[in-house]
């Protein structure tokens, strides 16, 4: 049984970055990955294009409770470090008009390939199909055991086992049990960046319709967040970028805090104020336009069908109010198989914000989605994986390589 300086558990974005960093610092590194290949989730990111990071990268794009912690990590490995890292690997990138950074090939496979080439160049040892089931600490090191019974010894462990989203790609929440065995509490993981289940007959009428809308999450009567973007009606409820962007707080309220009064309020006519919209509807009535044709040119005809009973005998201002403040009762989310991320995980107050070492177990480090950090859509979650992987791997000279 060889002794390694570092064992990285999980070969996703965070684990690959941690392994490259630690190896570059001179450590001997073994990556244990339960799937037959590393980086499976990376390949589907950004709809196959991989939104690597964002041109505007700071802690304000992460969950409020984690921002000081995240900034401490981004201060050590920020946007420039990420861009330099990928440039040095040979990956050319570009930022789109919204600041999202992609590989110029627009292929996530290019990102994984340059990372694999670097792992190979550095001769990092990969143990594929190796699911770690137990980590036992002893004086000055760890014994790491796989499901197969195979055991390895190391001085330090970096746990990068991810969260619970898209379990078919490897990360299924088992990393939390590995952390909990060292006394870490786990903030209850819930699906985030996820389509919502909604109880409203108009979703059925409108399934397949997409509109630009302004969407607000409302929890127990309090407006939480408003975003503009695409709203997609589906057979089961609501999806689209605007919904994904407000889904985090909604999922936490429903699944973790068990709140009942959780809604999404949609402004379906975001390009007009309510008074101007009511005025326009009055003008149409005055011209003799029927209720059936009232929304033509503003919304697809299907919207009349969906709102027919509410619109039928209503006046201009009630119709304007309805379509500017349409409230949908949310009864659930589409769950882990459709969630892009996990809200929850290892609590940040149990982890050193300079090194990502556990405060409960010397020599145990964390990076990536296993920690309770959630970024906004737009490259912030991969940016967290790169930054936290680099810091846990010892990019600052404080971490695993010299401890
Ligand atoms: C559809 C989709 C699209 C996304 N698009 C983007 C995007 O464009 N931009 C962005 O910033 N973010 C995106 N994300 C989020 C991003 O993919 C995650 O933030 C990122 O992959 C997290 O990296 P990670 O290494 O922490 O976890 P993961 O990528 O989940 O990697 C964890 C790895 O650990 C392995 N593992 C788990 N348990 C064990 C064990 N016991 N033993 C050994 N191995 C284990 C798993 O097999 C897995 O390979 C997207 C997510 C999804 C699902």
Short mmCIF file of C-alpha atoms and ligand atoms in Angstrom, two decimals:
data_model
loop_
_atom_site.label_atom_id
_atom_site.label_comp_id
_atom_site.label_asym_id
_atom_site.label_seq_id
_atom_site.Cartn_x
_atom_site.Cartn_y
_atom_site.Cartn_z
CA UNK A 1 0.00 0.00 0.00
CA UNK A 2 1.67 3.23 -1.21
CA UNK A 3 1.49 6.32 0.95
CA UNK A 4 0.34 9.49 -0.83
CA UNK A 5 0.76 13.05 0.32
CA UNK A 6 -2.77 13.83 -0.80
CA UNK A 7 -5.85 11.83 -1.73
CA UNK A 8 -8.50 13.79 -3.60
CA UNK A 9 -11.97 12.23 -3.31
CA UNK A 10 -14.00 13.12 -6.42
CA UNK A 11 -12.77 13.93 -9.91
CA UNK A 12 -15.18 16.76 -10.76
CA UNK A 13 -14.20 20.36 -11.44
CA UNK A 14 -13.12 21.02 -7.83
CA UNK A 15 -11.23 17.75 -7.44
CA UNK A 16 -9.37 18.11 -10.75
CA UNK A 17 -8.29 21.64 -9.82
CA UNK A 18 -7.24 20.53 -6.32
CA UNK A 19 -5.22 17.63 -7.74
CA UNK A 20 -3.42 19.75 -10.37
CA UNK A 21 -2.59 22.41 -7.78
CA UNK A 22 -1.33 20.02 -5.14
CA UNK A 23 0.78 18.14 -7.68
CA UNK A 24 2.27 21.36 -9.03
CA UNK A 25 3.28 22.16 -5.44
CA UNK A 26 5.25 18.94 -5.32
CA UNK A 27 2.82 16.63 -3.52
CA UNK A 28 2.17 13.04 -4.60
CA UNK A 29 -1.53 12.91 -5.44
CA UNK A 30 -4.10 10.17 -5.92
CA UNK A 31 -7.55 11.05 -7.27
CA UNK A 32 -10.31 8.56 -6.39
CA UNK A 33 -13.33 8.91 -8.66
CA UNK A 34 -16.33 6.61 -8.36
CA UNK A 35 -17.37 6.96 -12.02
CA UNK A 36 -15.47 5.25 -14.86
CA UNK A 37 -14.34 8.72 -16.04
CA UNK A 38 -13.54 12.04 -14.39
CA UNK A 39 -15.44 15.27 -15.12
CA UNK A 40 -18.76 13.76 -16.21
CA UNK A 41 -20.81 16.69 -14.94
CA UNK A 42 -18.42 19.21 -16.45
CA UNK A 43 -19.36 17.88 -19.89
CA UNK A 44 -23.01 18.92 -19.54
CA UNK A 45 -22.39 22.35 -18.03
CA UNK A 46 -23.63 25.40 -19.90
CA UNK A 47 -25.74 23.11 -22.13
CA UNK A 48 -22.53 21.48 -23.34
CA UNK A 49 -20.67 24.78 -23.79
CA UNK A 50 -19.34 25.10 -20.20
CA UNK A 51 -19.79 28.54 -18.74
CA UNK A 52 -16.42 28.46 -16.99
CA UNK A 53 -16.70 31.62 -14.90
CA UNK A 54 -17.89 35.22 -15.18
CA UNK A 55 -16.15 38.41 -16.16
CA UNK A 56 -17.55 40.05 -13.03
CA UNK A 57 -16.54 37.77 -10.19
CA UNK A 58 -16.91 38.66 -6.53
CA UNK A 59 -18.63 37.31 -3.45
CA UNK A 60 -21.82 39.34 -3.97
CA UNK A 61 -22.90 36.68 -6.49
CA UNK A 62 -23.04 34.00 -3.78
CA UNK A 63 -25.50 33.18 -0.97
CA UNK A 64 -25.49 35.99 1.61
CA UNK A 65 -24.41 33.77 4.54
CA UNK A 66 -21.28 32.66 2.67
CA UNK A 67 -20.00 35.88 1.13
CA UNK A 68 -17.15 36.72 3.55
CA UNK A 69 -15.93 33.15 3.29
CA UNK A 70 -16.18 33.10 -0.52
CA UNK A 71 -14.35 36.43 -0.81
CA UNK A 72 -11.49 35.02 1.26
CA UNK A 73 -11.15 32.20 -1.28
CA UNK A 74 -11.56 34.47 -4.35
CA UNK A 75 -8.89 36.79 -2.91
CA UNK A 76 -6.48 33.87 -3.14
CA UNK A 77 -7.61 32.55 -6.54
CA UNK A 78 -9.76 35.01 -8.46
CA UNK A 79 -10.83 35.72 -12.03
CA UNK A 80 -7.34 36.56 -13.32
CA UNK A 81 -5.86 33.42 -11.76
CA UNK A 82 -8.58 31.29 -13.39
CA UNK A 83 -8.11 32.88 -16.80
CA UNK A 84 -4.30 32.57 -16.55
CA UNK A 85 -4.68 28.95 -15.45
CA UNK A 86 -6.79 28.00 -18.47
CA UNK A 87 -4.71 30.08 -20.86
CA UNK A 88 -1.60 28.28 -19.72
CA UNK A 89 -3.33 24.96 -20.39
CA UNK A 90 -3.98 26.19 -23.95
CA UNK A 91 -7.70 26.90 -23.60
CA UNK A 92 -8.78 30.08 -25.40
CA UNK A 93 -11.89 31.70 -23.91
CA UNK A 94 -14.26 34.57 -24.63
CA UNK A 95 -16.84 36.53 -22.65
CA UNK A 96 -20.29 36.93 -24.18
CA UNK A 97 -22.28 40.19 -23.98
CA UNK A 98 -23.56 39.26 -20.50
CA UNK A 99 -20.07 38.55 -19.13
CA UNK A 100 -20.32 34.76 -19.17
CA UNK A 101 -16.99 33.19 -20.07
CA UNK A 102 -16.90 30.16 -22.38
CA UNK A 103 -14.19 28.23 -24.25
CA UNK A 104 -13.89 29.59 -27.83
CA UNK A 105 -14.73 26.11 -29.08
CA UNK A 106 -18.08 26.39 -27.26
CA UNK A 107 -17.48 22.83 -26.13
CA UNK A 108 -17.28 21.68 -22.54
CA UNK A 109 -15.29 18.71 -23.87
CA UNK A 110 -12.40 21.10 -24.67
CA UNK A 111 -12.27 22.20 -21.03
CA UNK A 112 -12.18 18.65 -19.76
CA UNK A 113 -9.59 17.67 -22.36
CA UNK A 114 -7.05 20.35 -21.37
CA UNK A 115 -7.53 19.43 -17.70
CA UNK A 116 -6.99 15.73 -18.49
CA UNK A 117 -3.87 16.58 -20.51
CA UNK A 118 -2.48 18.49 -17.53
CA UNK A 119 -3.26 15.65 -15.10
CA UNK A 120 -1.45 13.32 -17.49
CA UNK A 121 1.53 15.65 -17.96
CA UNK A 122 1.88 15.94 -14.17
CA UNK A 123 1.49 12.16 -13.79
CA UNK A 124 -1.33 12.48 -11.26
CA UNK A 125 -2.57 8.99 -10.41
CA UNK A 126 -6.26 8.42 -11.12
CA UNK A 127 -8.18 5.56 -9.56
CA UNK A 128 -11.39 5.38 -11.62
CA UNK A 129 -14.47 3.43 -10.58
CA UNK A 130 -13.23 3.83 -7.01
CA UNK A 131 -15.98 4.89 -4.60
CA UNK A 132 -14.65 5.92 -1.23
CA UNK A 133 -16.79 4.66 1.62
CA UNK A 134 -14.77 5.45 4.69
CA UNK A 135 -11.99 7.77 5.85
CA UNK A 136 -10.27 6.91 9.12
CA UNK A 137 -7.93 9.37 10.78
CA UNK A 138 -4.84 8.20 12.63
CA UNK A 139 -1.83 10.10 13.96
CA UNK A 140 -0.45 12.22 11.07
CA UNK A 141 -2.61 10.71 8.37
CA UNK A 142 -5.66 8.91 7.04
CA UNK A 143 -6.67 5.49 5.81
CA UNK A 144 -9.12 5.86 2.93
CA UNK A 145 -11.22 2.79 2.07
CA UNK A 146 -13.10 2.11 -1.14
CA UNK A 147 -16.29 0.10 -1.59
CA UNK A 148 -14.20 -2.66 -3.15
CA UNK A 149 -12.24 -3.05 0.09
CA UNK A 150 -9.15 -1.38 -1.40
CA UNK A 151 -7.34 0.88 1.13
CA UNK A 152 -4.89 3.76 0.65
CA UNK A 153 -2.88 5.79 3.13
CA UNK A 154 -2.25 9.53 2.88
CA UNK A 155 -1.24 12.54 4.91
CA UNK A 156 -4.11 14.73 3.71
CA UNK A 157 -7.54 14.27 2.21
CA UNK A 158 -9.37 16.78 0.02
CA UNK A 159 -13.06 15.92 -0.08
CA UNK A 160 -14.54 17.11 -3.41
CA UNK A 161 -17.44 14.68 -3.68
CA UNK A 162 -19.92 17.33 -4.87
CA UNK A 163 -23.55 17.73 -3.81
CA UNK A 164 -26.66 15.80 -4.83
CA UNK A 165 -27.71 17.24 -8.19
CA UNK A 166 -27.75 14.98 -11.28
CA UNK A 167 -26.91 11.85 -9.20
CA UNK A 168 -26.52 9.75 -12.35
CA UNK A 169 -23.29 11.67 -13.04
CA UNK A 170 -21.71 10.59 -9.76
CA UNK A 171 -22.35 13.08 -6.97
CA UNK A 172 -25.25 11.71 -4.94
CA UNK A 173 -24.69 13.20 -1.51
CA UNK A 174 -22.48 10.44 -0.14
CA UNK A 175 -19.73 13.03 0.48
CA UNK A 176 -21.84 14.47 3.29
CA UNK A 177 -21.69 11.19 5.18
CA UNK A 178 -17.89 11.16 4.83
CA UNK A 179 -17.77 14.69 6.32
CA UNK A 180 -20.35 13.90 9.01
CA UNK A 181 -18.21 11.00 10.23
CA UNK A 182 -15.72 13.65 11.46
CA UNK A 183 -18.45 15.48 13.37
CA UNK A 184 -19.41 17.99 10.68
CA UNK A 185 -23.03 19.07 10.79
CA UNK A 186 -24.58 19.12 7.31
CA UNK A 187 -26.87 22.02 6.38
CA UNK A 188 -29.78 20.16 4.81
CA UNK A 189 -29.14 19.91 1.06
CA UNK A 190 -32.04 20.96 -1.17
CA UNK A 191 -32.23 21.14 -4.98
CA UNK A 192 -31.42 24.60 -6.33
CA UNK A 193 -31.46 26.17 -9.81
CA UNK A 194 -34.40 23.90 -10.50
CA UNK A 195 -37.77 24.06 -12.33
CA UNK A 196 -40.83 24.44 -10.07
CA UNK A 197 -44.00 22.42 -9.63
CA UNK A 198 -46.98 24.76 -9.70
CA UNK A 199 -50.68 24.19 -9.05
CA UNK A 200 -52.44 26.35 -11.61
CA UNK A 201 -54.64 25.27 -14.53
CA UNK A 202 -53.15 27.91 -16.80
CA UNK A 203 -49.80 26.02 -16.85
CA UNK A 204 -51.65 23.18 -18.55
CA UNK A 205 -53.15 25.53 -21.18
CA UNK A 206 -49.86 27.30 -21.76
CA UNK A 207 -47.42 24.38 -21.75
CA UNK A 208 -44.60 25.01 -24.23
CA UNK A 209 -45.16 28.80 -24.24
CA UNK A 210 -42.15 31.00 -23.51
CA UNK A 211 -42.40 34.69 -22.61
CA UNK A 212 -40.01 37.38 -21.41
CA UNK A 213 -41.30 38.14 -17.91
CA UNK A 214 -40.37 39.75 -14.63
CA UNK A 215 -40.63 37.12 -11.92
CA UNK A 216 -40.69 37.60 -8.14
CA UNK A 217 -40.36 34.90 -5.49
CA UNK A 218 -42.76 35.53 -2.59
CA UNK A 219 -42.48 33.60 0.66
CA UNK A 220 -45.11 33.97 3.39
CA UNK A 221 -46.28 37.17 1.70
CA UNK A 222 -42.80 38.74 1.54
CA UNK A 223 -41.20 39.47 -1.83
CA UNK A 224 -37.74 37.89 -1.85
CA UNK A 225 -36.14 38.36 -5.27
CA UNK A 226 -37.18 39.80 -8.63
CA UNK A 227 -35.47 38.85 -11.89
CA UNK A 228 -36.21 39.39 -15.57
CA UNK A 229 -35.79 36.61 -18.08
CA UNK A 230 -37.43 33.73 -19.83
CA UNK A 231 -40.52 32.15 -18.30
CA UNK A 232 -41.43 28.75 -19.72
CA UNK A 233 -44.79 27.10 -18.99
CA UNK A 234 -44.60 23.33 -18.71
CA UNK A 235 -46.97 20.45 -18.10
CA UNK A 236 -45.99 20.37 -14.42
CA UNK A 237 -45.44 24.07 -13.75
CA UNK A 238 -42.80 26.67 -14.54
CA UNK A 239 -39.25 26.68 -15.87
CA UNK A 240 -36.98 29.01 -17.88
CA UNK A 241 -34.06 31.14 -16.75
CA UNK A 242 -36.16 33.54 -14.66
CA UNK A 243 -37.59 30.62 -12.67
CA UNK A 244 -34.20 28.93 -12.22
CA UNK A 245 -32.89 32.24 -10.90
CA UNK A 246 -35.54 32.53 -8.17
CA UNK A 247 -35.69 28.81 -7.37
CA UNK A 248 -33.04 28.69 -4.63
CA UNK A 249 -34.92 30.55 -1.91
CA UNK A 250 -38.15 28.85 -2.95
CA UNK A 251 -36.63 25.39 -2.66
CA UNK A 252 -35.13 26.22 0.75
CA UNK A 253 -38.47 27.60 1.97
CA UNK A 254 -40.40 24.54 0.80
CA UNK A 255 -37.97 21.72 1.46
CA UNK A 256 -35.93 22.88 4.43
CA UNK A 257 -38.18 25.35 6.25
CA UNK A 258 -41.44 23.54 5.34
CA UNK A 259 -43.27 26.78 4.55
CA UNK A 260 -46.61 26.49 2.82
CA UNK A 261 -47.29 29.95 1.46
CA UNK A 262 -44.73 30.01 -1.35
CA UNK A 263 -45.56 31.66 -4.65
CA UNK A 264 -44.06 33.09 -7.82
CA UNK A 265 -45.52 36.35 -9.06
CA UNK A 266 -45.10 36.92 -12.79
CA UNK A 267 -45.38 40.21 -14.64
CA UNK A 268 -46.34 38.93 -18.09
CA UNK A 269 -46.24 42.43 -19.64
CA UNK A 270 -42.87 43.65 -18.31
CA UNK A 271 -42.38 46.09 -21.19
CA UNK A 272 -45.26 48.36 -20.04
CA UNK A 273 -46.22 49.92 -16.71
CA UNK A 274 -49.57 48.84 -15.21
CA UNK A 275 -51.28 52.21 -15.86
CA UNK A 276 -50.06 52.33 -19.47
CA UNK A 277 -51.19 48.73 -20.00
CA UNK A 278 -54.66 49.47 -18.56
CA UNK A 279 -54.87 52.54 -20.80
CA UNK A 280 -53.94 50.48 -23.85
CA UNK A 281 -56.62 47.90 -22.99
CA UNK A 282 -59.22 50.69 -22.54
CA UNK A 283 -58.24 52.10 -25.95
CA UNK A 284 -58.79 48.65 -27.48
CA UNK A 285 -62.21 48.29 -25.81
CA UNK A 286 -63.18 51.76 -27.10
CA UNK A 287 -62.22 50.65 -30.62
CA UNK A 288 -64.63 47.72 -30.24
CA UNK A 289 -62.00 44.99 -29.85
CA UNK A 290 -63.59 41.90 -28.28
CA UNK A 291 -62.32 40.28 -25.08
CA UNK A 292 -61.12 37.36 -27.19
CA UNK A 293 -58.80 39.56 -29.26
CA UNK A 294 -57.86 41.96 -26.50
CA UNK A 295 -54.32 40.66 -25.92
CA UNK A 296 -53.34 40.24 -29.59
CA UNK A 297 -49.97 41.79 -30.33
CA UNK A 298 -48.98 41.75 -26.67
CA UNK A 299 -49.21 38.07 -25.76
CA UNK A 300 -49.71 34.88 -27.78
CA UNK A 301 -53.40 34.00 -28.34
CA UNK A 302 -53.06 31.01 -26.00
CA UNK A 303 -52.88 33.45 -23.07
CA UNK A 304 -56.46 34.52 -23.75
CA UNK A 305 -57.49 30.87 -23.65
CA UNK A 306 -55.61 30.31 -20.40
CA UNK A 307 -57.09 33.39 -18.71
CA UNK A 308 -60.46 33.30 -20.50
CA UNK A 309 -62.65 32.98 -17.38
CA UNK A 310 -60.81 35.77 -15.52
CA UNK A 311 -60.75 38.11 -18.53
CA UNK A 312 -64.25 37.42 -19.81
CA UNK A 313 -66.27 40.09 -17.98
CA UNK A 314 -63.43 42.09 -16.48
CA UNK A 315 -62.60 45.74 -17.10
CA UNK A 316 -59.29 47.08 -18.43
CA UNK A 317 -57.68 47.82 -15.06
CA UNK A 318 -58.55 44.40 -13.54
CA UNK A 319 -57.13 42.62 -16.60
CA UNK A 320 -53.99 44.77 -16.46
CA UNK A 321 -53.58 44.00 -12.74
CA UNK A 322 -54.05 40.26 -13.30
CA UNK A 323 -51.44 39.99 -16.06
CA UNK A 324 -48.94 42.24 -14.28
CA UNK A 325 -49.22 40.29 -10.98
CA UNK A 326 -50.14 36.72 -11.87
CA UNK A 327 -49.46 34.64 -8.77
CA UNK A 328 -48.64 30.93 -9.01
CA UNK A 329 -48.68 28.68 -5.95
CA UNK A 330 -45.51 26.58 -5.83
CA UNK A 331 -45.97 23.10 -4.39
CA UNK A 332 -42.53 21.63 -5.00
CA UNK A 333 -39.50 21.43 -7.26
CA UNK A 334 -38.57 18.99 -10.01
CA UNK A 335 -35.95 17.53 -7.64
CA UNK A 336 -32.38 16.34 -7.88
CA UNK A 337 -32.52 14.95 -11.42
CA UNK A 338 -33.23 18.44 -12.79
CA UNK A 339 -31.46 20.66 -10.25
CA UNK A 340 -28.26 22.27 -11.51
CA UNK A 341 -26.91 22.77 -8.04
CA UNK A 342 -27.25 21.94 -4.34
CA UNK A 343 -28.09 24.48 -1.66
CA UNK A 344 -26.67 23.23 1.65
CA UNK A 345 -23.74 21.05 2.62
CA UNK A 346 -20.77 21.33 4.99
CA UNK A 347 -21.28 24.53 7.05
CA UNK A 348 -18.70 27.21 6.41
CA UNK A 349 -18.18 28.02 10.09
CA UNK A 350 -16.62 24.57 10.49
CA UNK A 351 -13.99 25.23 7.79
CA UNK A 352 -10.94 27.53 7.77
CA UNK A 353 -11.59 30.33 5.23
CA UNK A 354 -7.88 30.67 4.44
CA UNK A 355 -7.06 27.04 3.69
CA UNK A 356 -10.40 25.15 3.50
CA UNK A 357 -9.11 22.77 6.16
CA UNK A 358 -11.71 21.32 8.52
CA UNK A 359 -11.74 22.95 11.94
CA UNK A 360 -12.75 19.58 13.37
CA UNK A 361 -10.17 17.31 11.73
CA UNK A 362 -6.64 18.39 10.92
CA UNK A 363 -5.56 17.32 7.45
CA UNK A 364 -9.11 17.10 6.04
CA UNK A 365 -9.94 19.72 3.39
CA UNK A 366 -13.07 20.52 1.37
CA UNK A 367 -13.73 22.12 -1.99
CA UNK A 368 -16.56 22.61 -4.47
CA UNK A 369 -20.26 21.86 -4.15
CA UNK A 370 -19.85 19.73 -0.98
CA UNK A 371 -19.53 23.03 0.93
CA UNK A 372 -22.57 25.20 1.69
CA UNK A 373 -21.84 27.77 -1.02
CA UNK A 374 -24.23 28.60 -3.86
CA UNK A 375 -23.41 30.92 -6.72
CA UNK A 376 -25.75 32.56 -9.19
CA UNK A 377 -26.18 31.13 -12.67
CA UNK A 378 -23.62 32.62 -15.04
CA UNK A 379 -20.44 30.68 -14.25
CA UNK A 380 -20.34 31.34 -10.52
CA UNK A 381 -20.60 27.73 -9.40
CA UNK A 382 -17.75 26.51 -11.57
CA UNK A 383 -15.77 29.60 -10.51
CA UNK A 384 -16.31 28.42 -6.92
CA UNK A 385 -15.12 24.92 -7.87
CA UNK A 386 -11.94 26.29 -9.50
CA UNK A 387 -11.18 28.74 -6.68
CA UNK A 388 -11.89 26.38 -3.81
CA UNK A 389 -10.07 23.53 -5.59
CA UNK A 390 -6.99 25.69 -6.03
CA UNK A 391 -7.00 26.87 -2.41
CA UNK A 392 -7.59 23.39 -0.96
CA UNK A 393 -4.83 22.14 -3.27
CA UNK A 394 -2.44 24.67 -1.72
CA UNK A 395 -2.15 27.41 -4.37
CA UNK A 396 -1.33 29.93 -1.64
CA UNK A 397 1.45 27.83 -0.18
CA UNK A 398 -0.62 27.49 3.02
CA UNK A 399 -2.57 24.41 2.08
CA UNK A 400 -2.01 20.75 1.58
CA UNK A 401 1.37 20.77 -0.07
CA UNK A 402 3.42 22.21 2.76
CA UNK A 403 1.46 21.25 5.85
C1 LIG B 1 -27.00 20.64 -16.08
C2 LIG B 1 -25.98 21.47 -15.33
C3 LIG B 1 -25.41 22.57 -15.95
C4 LIG B 1 -24.50 23.37 -15.25
N1 LIG B 1 -23.92 24.42 -15.90
C5 LIG B 1 -23.04 25.20 -15.24
C6 LIG B 1 -22.36 26.25 -15.91
O1 LIG B 1 -22.46 26.42 -17.13
N2 LIG B 1 -21.56 27.06 -15.16
C7 LIG B 1 -21.38 26.88 -13.82
O2 LIG B 1 -20.67 27.66 -13.19
N3 LIG B 1 -21.92 25.82 -13.17
C8 LIG B 1 -22.73 24.97 -13.85
N4 LIG B 1 -23.27 23.90 -13.21
C9 LIG B 1 -22.85 23.62 -11.82
C10 LIG B 1 -21.46 22.90 -11.86
O3 LIG B 1 -21.55 21.78 -12.67
C11 LIG B 1 -21.04 22.51 -10.44
O4 LIG B 1 -20.89 23.69 -9.73
C12 LIG B 1 -19.70 21.78 -10.41
O5 LIG B 1 -19.70 20.66 -11.25
C13 LIG B 1 -19.36 21.32 -8.99
O6 LIG B 1 -18.11 20.70 -9.04
P1 LIG B 1 -17.66 19.67 -7.92
O7 LIG B 1 -16.34 19.16 -8.34
O8 LIG B 1 -17.79 20.28 -6.58
O9 LIG B 1 -18.75 18.51 -7.96
P2 LIG B 1 -19.04 17.45 -9.13
O10 LIG B 1 -18.78 18.02 -10.46
O11 LIG B 1 -20.39 16.92 -8.87
O12 LIG B 1 -17.94 16.33 -8.88
C14 LIG B 1 -17.98 15.48 -7.76
C15 LIG B 1 -17.30 14.19 -8.17
O13 LIG B 1 -17.12 13.37 -7.01
C16 LIG B 1 -17.38 12.02 -7.38
N5 LIG B 1 -17.71 11.31 -6.14
C17 LIG B 1 -18.79 11.53 -5.35
N6 LIG B 1 -18.71 10.74 -4.27
C18 LIG B 1 -17.57 10.01 -4.37
C19 LIG B 1 -16.96 9.01 -3.56
N7 LIG B 1 -17.49 8.59 -2.41
N8 LIG B 1 -15.79 8.46 -3.99
C20 LIG B 1 -15.23 8.85 -5.16
N9 LIG B 1 -15.78 9.79 -5.98
C21 LIG B 1 -16.93 10.38 -5.57
C22 LIG B 1 -18.52 12.13 -8.36
O14 LIG B 1 -18.62 11.00 -9.18
C23 LIG B 1 -18.13 13.38 -9.15
O15 LIG B 1 -17.34 13.08 -10.27
C24 LIG B 1 -24.16 23.06 -13.89
C25 LIG B 1 -24.71 21.92 -13.30
C26 LIG B 1 -25.60 21.12 -14.00
C27 LIG B 1 -26.15 19.89 -13.34
#
